[in-house]
XYZ file of C-alpha atoms in Angstrom:
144
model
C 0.000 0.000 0.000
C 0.953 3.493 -0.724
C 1.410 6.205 2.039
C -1.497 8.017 0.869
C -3.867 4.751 1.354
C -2.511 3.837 4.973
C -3.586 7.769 5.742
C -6.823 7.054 4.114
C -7.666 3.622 5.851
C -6.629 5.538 9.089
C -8.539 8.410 8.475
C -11.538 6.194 8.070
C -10.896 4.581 11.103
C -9.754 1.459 9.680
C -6.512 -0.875 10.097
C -3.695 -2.456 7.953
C -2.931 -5.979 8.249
C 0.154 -6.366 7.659
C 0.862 -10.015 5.438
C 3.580 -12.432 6.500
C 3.962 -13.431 3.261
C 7.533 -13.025 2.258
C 7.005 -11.922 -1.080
C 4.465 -9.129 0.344
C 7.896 -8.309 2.195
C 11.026 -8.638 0.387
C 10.786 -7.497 -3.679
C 13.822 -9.734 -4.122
C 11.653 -12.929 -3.106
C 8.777 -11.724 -4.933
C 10.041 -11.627 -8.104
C 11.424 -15.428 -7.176
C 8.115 -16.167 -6.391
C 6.536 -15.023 -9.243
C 9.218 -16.813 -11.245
C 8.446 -20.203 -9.195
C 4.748 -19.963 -10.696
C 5.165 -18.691 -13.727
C 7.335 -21.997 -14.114
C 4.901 -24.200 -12.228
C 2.177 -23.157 -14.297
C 3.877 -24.274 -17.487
C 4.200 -27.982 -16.213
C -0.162 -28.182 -16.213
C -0.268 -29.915 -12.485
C -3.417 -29.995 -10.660
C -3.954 -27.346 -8.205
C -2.500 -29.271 -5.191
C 0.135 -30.383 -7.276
C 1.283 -26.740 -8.457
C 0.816 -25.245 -5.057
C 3.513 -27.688 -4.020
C 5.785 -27.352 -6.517
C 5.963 -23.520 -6.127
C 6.029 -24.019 -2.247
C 9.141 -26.059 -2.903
C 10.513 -24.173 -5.542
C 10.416 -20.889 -3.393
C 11.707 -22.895 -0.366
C 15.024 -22.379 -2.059
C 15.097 -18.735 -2.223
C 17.366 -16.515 -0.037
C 14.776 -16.559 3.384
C 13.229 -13.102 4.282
C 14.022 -12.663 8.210
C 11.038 -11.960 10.585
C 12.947 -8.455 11.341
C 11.345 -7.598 7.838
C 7.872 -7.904 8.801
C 8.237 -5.468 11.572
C 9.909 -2.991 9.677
C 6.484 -2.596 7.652
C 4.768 -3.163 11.130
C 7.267 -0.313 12.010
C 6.173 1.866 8.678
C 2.393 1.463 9.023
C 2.418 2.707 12.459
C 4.520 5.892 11.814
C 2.119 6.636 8.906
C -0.711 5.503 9.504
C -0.364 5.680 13.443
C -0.169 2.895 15.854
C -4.392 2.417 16.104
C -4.345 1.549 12.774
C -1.345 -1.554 11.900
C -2.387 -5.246 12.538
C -1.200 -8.244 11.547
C -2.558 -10.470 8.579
C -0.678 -13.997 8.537
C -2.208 -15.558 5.828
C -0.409 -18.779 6.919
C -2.552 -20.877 4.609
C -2.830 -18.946 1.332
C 1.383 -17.763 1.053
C 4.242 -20.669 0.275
C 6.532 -18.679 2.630
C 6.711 -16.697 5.454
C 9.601 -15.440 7.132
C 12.015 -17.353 9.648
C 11.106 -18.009 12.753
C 7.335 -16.950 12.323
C 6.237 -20.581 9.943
C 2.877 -21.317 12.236
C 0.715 -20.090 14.567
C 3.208 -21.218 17.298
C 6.140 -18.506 16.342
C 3.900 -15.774 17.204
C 6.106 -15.244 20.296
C 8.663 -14.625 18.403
C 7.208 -11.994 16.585
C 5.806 -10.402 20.398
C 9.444 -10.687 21.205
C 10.648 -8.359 18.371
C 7.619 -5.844 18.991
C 9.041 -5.432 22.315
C 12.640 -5.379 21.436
C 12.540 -2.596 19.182
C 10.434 -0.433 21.933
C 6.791 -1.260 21.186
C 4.620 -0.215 24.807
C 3.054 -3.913 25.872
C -0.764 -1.957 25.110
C 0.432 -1.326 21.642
C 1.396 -4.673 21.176
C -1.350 -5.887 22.019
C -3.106 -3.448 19.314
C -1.250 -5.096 16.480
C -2.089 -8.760 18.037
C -5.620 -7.512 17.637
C -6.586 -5.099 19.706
C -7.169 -3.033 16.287
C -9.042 -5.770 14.721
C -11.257 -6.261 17.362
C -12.279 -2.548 17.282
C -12.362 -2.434 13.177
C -15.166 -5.215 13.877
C -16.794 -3.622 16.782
C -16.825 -0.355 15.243
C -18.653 -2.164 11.663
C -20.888 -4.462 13.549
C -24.391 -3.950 13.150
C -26.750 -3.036 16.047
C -27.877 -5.996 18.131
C -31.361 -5.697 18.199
């Protein structure tokens, strides 16, 4: 996304998730990717069949670090402001995320890196999904 749109979706009261997908991360790995199914697609598999072939194709790319994710958690929040970043793993439509955040189960990892680079344990807890949560809220209709 463009500056301009994370003002806009804050403006409007809205969030950013940020993906974990590493080509949504690193323009290096994305072009890999791309590369990985524009090869795969050639070959005519199946659907399961070419989602596993690119998965293992981009396996062999240079890995993005999890530090890379936070520095666009880091450049939402200064933009858009820290109400308005939250996280989007997209763990099973990506073939790759970064090290040490694979699963569900790394997500400490990720905490740990919030917190290391100065993030206040209430804004962390905002990009966990604390802004999500009020996104919802905010767009759910009236209970009658």
């Amino acid at each position: 996304m463009t500056d301009a749109m994370l003002k806009a979706v804050a403006q409007n009261g809205g969030a950013v998730c940020v993906n974990f997908g590493s080509s949504f991360l690193d323009r290096d790995f994305a072009a890999g990717e791309q590369a990985a199914w524009a090869r795969a697609r050639t070959l005519g598999l199946p659907p399961k069949e070419l989602w596993r072939t690119v998965r293992d194709e981009v396996s062999r790319l240079p890995p993005v670090p999890l530090s890379r994710l936070v520095d666009h958690v880091d450049h939402v929040a200064k933009v858009a402001g820290i109400d308005h970043v939250c996280l989007g793993s997209d763990f099973d439509g990506v073939p790759a995320t970064p090290v040490g955040l694979e699963d569900v189960s790394k997500l400490p990892a990720l905490t740990a890196e919030l917190r290391r680079r100065g993030y206040a344990p209430d804004d962390v807890e905002k990009i966990l999904g604390g802004n999500v949560l009020r996104v919802l809220a905010a767009n759910e209709p009236a209970q009658r």
